[in-house]
Amino acid sequence: HLWKKGIKAALGGQGLGCDVSSADSIKDDGDAFLYVGTGEFHPIGVALQTGKEVFALHPESMKIRKIDEADIDKIRRKKKGMLAKFHSSKTIGIIMTTKKGQGIVQGGMDKAKEVEKKYPGKRFYYFICDTLDFNSLENFPFIEAWVNTMCPRIMEDINILNIQDL
């Protein structure tokens, strides 16, 4: 439809789960993204990853809306705060996953070991789970900051820093 209207468009492919690499691979091919689907999860992920405007087209209602910049800025500010907390903390909990495919999105154990070498003055503890129960993190009050290697979008709901942000 866009091509027929004379609008240059590149097809990025499908976003799977929290992996928005298909959008990232074509971010230089246009000024904005058009996400076709329901919900906010994926289009906000594309906006965060690419830094470009994202419009979402709901496939059933055929309504289009621009992803709110205020929501994206809120996530960016939260991320900045979590980075400051990480740098001022001495005891770090790294959350790992046993879910197939999820750990590779942010680099998994390889990236965790890289971060551990980069910050030798910190003590790292590894926590492995299949499904993360956020309430269970309260059982470890000695952890000053949490680092996530699972889905990079977890931090939007709670105060966990993504390992890719280090």
GROMACS .gro file of C-alpha atoms in nm:
model
  166
    1HIS     CA    1   0.000   0.000   0.000
    2LEU     CA    2   0.280   0.243   0.088
    3TRP     CA    3   0.466   0.172  -0.236
    4LYS     CA    4   0.146   0.230  -0.437
    5LYS     CA    5   0.112   0.569  -0.268
    6GLY     CA    6   0.467   0.661  -0.370
    7ILE     CA    7   0.609   0.626  -0.020
    8LYS     CA    8   0.950   0.463  -0.011
    9ALA     CA    9   0.932   0.167   0.226
   10ALA     CA   10   1.168  -0.111   0.330
   11LEU     CA   11   1.040  -0.437   0.472
   12GLY     CA   12   1.207  -0.512   0.804
   13GLY     CA   13   1.057  -0.849   0.874
   14GLN     CA   14   0.898  -0.996   1.180
   15GLY     CA   15   0.974  -0.903   1.539
   16LEU     CA   16   0.990  -1.209   1.760
   17GLY     CA   17   0.944  -1.164   2.132
   18CYS     CA   18   1.179  -0.898   2.261
   19ASP     CA   19   1.416  -0.924   1.962
   20VAL     CA   20   1.380  -0.615   1.742
   21SER     CA   21   1.695  -0.678   1.538
   22SER     CA   22   1.490  -0.693   1.216
   23ALA     CA   23   1.398  -0.325   1.266
   24ASP     CA   24   1.749  -0.234   1.374
   25SER     CA   25   1.890  -0.387   1.053
   26ILE     CA   26   1.696  -0.138   0.835
   27LYS     CA   27   1.695   0.169   1.062
   28ASP     CA   28   1.902   0.369   0.814
   29ASP     CA   29   1.663   0.294   0.526
   30GLY     CA   30   1.390   0.534   0.634
   31ASP     CA   31   1.271   0.811   0.862
   32ALA     CA   32   1.015   0.614   1.064
   33PHE     CA   33   0.874   0.268   1.124
   34LEU     CA   34   0.530   0.126   1.067
   35TYR     CA   35   0.451  -0.158   1.304
   36VAL     CA   36   0.157  -0.380   1.212
   37GLY     CA   37   0.019  -0.556   1.517
   38THR     CA   38  -0.152  -0.511   1.850
   39GLY     CA   39  -0.020  -0.374   2.177
   40GLU     CA   40   0.265  -0.142   2.273
   41PHE     CA   41   0.540  -0.391   2.360
   42HIS     CA   42   0.697  -0.435   2.017
   43PRO     CA   43   0.662  -0.083   1.875
   44ILE     CA   44   0.808   0.071   2.192
   45GLY     CA   45   1.096  -0.175   2.162
   46VAL     CA   46   1.157  -0.063   1.804
   47ALA     CA   47   1.150   0.304   1.909
   48LEU     CA   48   1.398   0.242   2.193
   49GLN     CA   49   1.634   0.037   1.977
   50THR     CA   50   1.633   0.257   1.667
   51GLY     CA   51   1.566   0.606   1.804
   52LYS     CA   52   1.314   0.665   1.525
   53GLU     CA   53   0.944   0.750   1.525
   54VAL     CA   54   0.717   0.447   1.524
   55PHE     CA   55   0.360   0.430   1.404
   56ALA     CA   56   0.145   0.131   1.495
   57LEU     CA   57  -0.128  -0.002   1.269
   58HIS     CA   58  -0.382  -0.226   1.441
   59PRO     CA   59  -0.460  -0.501   1.186
   60GLU     CA   60  -0.824  -0.547   1.291
   61SER     CA   61  -0.943  -0.191   1.347
   62MET     CA   62  -0.704  -0.048   1.082
   63LYS     CA   63  -0.642   0.246   1.315
   64ILE     CA   64  -0.296   0.395   1.317
   65ARG     CA   65  -0.135   0.578   1.606
   66LYS     CA   66   0.204   0.727   1.677
   67ILE     CA   67   0.390   0.574   1.971
   68ASP     CA   68   0.395   0.830   2.249
   69GLU     CA   69   0.734   0.995   2.297
   70ALA     CA   70   0.653   1.053   2.665
   71ASP     CA   71   0.637   0.677   2.724
   72ILE     CA   72   0.971   0.629   2.553
   73ASP     CA   73   1.130   0.915   2.750
   74LYS     CA   74   1.000   0.766   3.075
   75ILE     CA   75   1.182   0.440   2.996
   76ARG     CA   76   1.500   0.626   2.902
   77ARG     CA   77   1.497   0.822   3.230
   78LYS     CA   78   1.441   0.503   3.427
   79LYS     CA   79   1.732   0.340   3.246
   80LYS     CA   80   1.955   0.637   3.332
   81GLY     CA   81   1.862   0.603   3.700
   82MET     CA   82   1.934   0.231   3.698
   83LEU     CA   83   2.276   0.295   3.544
   84ALA     CA   84   2.357   0.538   3.824
   85LYS     CA   85   2.242   0.283   4.083
   86PHE     CA   86   2.456   0.011   3.920
   87HIS     CA   87   2.768   0.230   3.925
   88SER     CA   88   2.721   0.318   4.292
   89SER     CA   89   2.653  -0.044   4.398
   90LYS     CA   90   2.909  -0.300   4.510
   91THR     CA   91   2.689  -0.613   4.506
   92ILE     CA   92   2.523  -0.702   4.178
   93GLY     CA   93   2.273  -0.975   4.096
   94ILE     CA   94   2.275  -1.100   3.738
   95ILE     CA   95   1.953  -1.267   3.629
   96MET     CA   96   2.000  -1.548   3.376
   97THR     CA   97   1.740  -1.762   3.201
   98THR     CA   98   1.707  -2.125   3.100
   99LYS     CA   99   1.441  -2.035   2.841
  100LYS     CA  100   1.553  -2.143   2.498
  101GLY     CA  101   1.661  -1.851   2.279
  102GLN     CA  102   1.595  -1.577   2.533
  103GLY     CA  103   1.949  -1.551   2.671
  104ILE     CA  104   2.100  -1.486   2.330
  105VAL     CA  105   1.909  -1.162   2.280
  106GLN     CA  106   2.140  -0.977   2.521
  107GLY     CA  107   2.443  -1.203   2.504
  108GLY     CA  108   2.375  -1.436   2.799
  109MET     CA  109   2.668  -1.572   2.999
  110ASP     CA  110   2.931  -1.440   2.758
  111LYS     CA  111   2.812  -1.082   2.805
  112ALA     CA  112   2.777  -1.135   3.183
  113LYS     CA  113   3.138  -1.251   3.214
  114GLU     CA  114   3.248  -0.954   3.003
  115VAL     CA  115   3.068  -0.714   3.240
  116GLU     CA  116   3.217  -0.888   3.544
  117LYS     CA  117   3.569  -0.833   3.403
  118LYS     CA  118   3.490  -0.470   3.322
  119TYR     CA  119   3.387  -0.397   3.684
  120PRO     CA  120   3.640  -0.582   3.906
  121GLY     CA  121   3.546  -0.379   4.216
  122LYS     CA  122   3.196  -0.528   4.223
  123ARG     CA  123   3.080  -0.864   4.352
  124PHE     CA  124   2.852  -1.053   4.113
  125TYR     CA  125   2.597  -1.320   4.199
  126TYR     CA  126   2.421  -1.520   3.930
  127PHE     CA  127   2.053  -1.612   3.956
  128ILE     CA  128   1.914  -1.863   3.707
  129CYS     CA  129   1.543  -1.913   3.641
  130ASP     CA  130   1.299  -2.024   3.376
  131THR     CA  131   1.029  -1.772   3.465
  132LEU     CA  132   1.117  -1.468   3.671
  133ASP     CA  133   0.902  -1.401   3.976
  134PHE     CA  134   0.983  -1.038   4.054
  135ASN     CA  135   0.871  -1.078   4.415
  136SER     CA  136   1.138  -1.342   4.472
  137LEU     CA  137   1.409  -1.079   4.422
  138GLU     CA  138   1.313  -0.939   4.762
  139ASN     CA  139   1.454  -1.260   4.915
  140PHE     CA  140   1.802  -1.128   4.839
  141PRO     CA  141   1.824  -0.793   5.022
  142PHE     CA  142   2.204  -0.790   5.000
  143ILE     CA  143   2.181  -0.734   4.622
  144GLU     CA  144   2.210  -0.359   4.563
  145ALA     CA  145   2.141  -0.362   4.188
  146TRP     CA  146   1.997  -0.617   3.948
  147VAL     CA  147   2.116  -0.679   3.592
  148ASN     CA  148   1.897  -0.858   3.341
  149THR     CA  149   2.022  -1.091   3.066
  150MET     CA  150   1.672  -1.213   2.980
  151CYS     CA  151   1.419  -1.018   2.774
  152PRO     CA  152   1.553  -0.660   2.754
  153ARG     CA  153   1.207  -0.519   2.811
  154ILE     CA  154   1.174  -0.648   3.170
  155MET     CA  155   1.326  -0.327   3.304
  156GLU     CA  156   1.028  -0.127   3.188
  157ASP     CA  157   0.814  -0.277   3.462
  158ILE     CA  158   1.061  -0.300   3.749
  159ASN     CA  159   1.400  -0.159   3.846
  160ILE     CA  160   1.631  -0.394   3.663
  161LEU     CA  161   1.910  -0.277   3.433
  162ASN     CA  162   1.968  -0.454   3.101
  163ILE     CA  163   2.314  -0.597   3.056
  164GLN     CA  164   2.331  -0.452   2.704
  165ASP     CA  165   2.320  -0.105   2.862
  166LEU     CA  166   2.652  -0.162   3.035
   0.00000   0.00000   0.00000
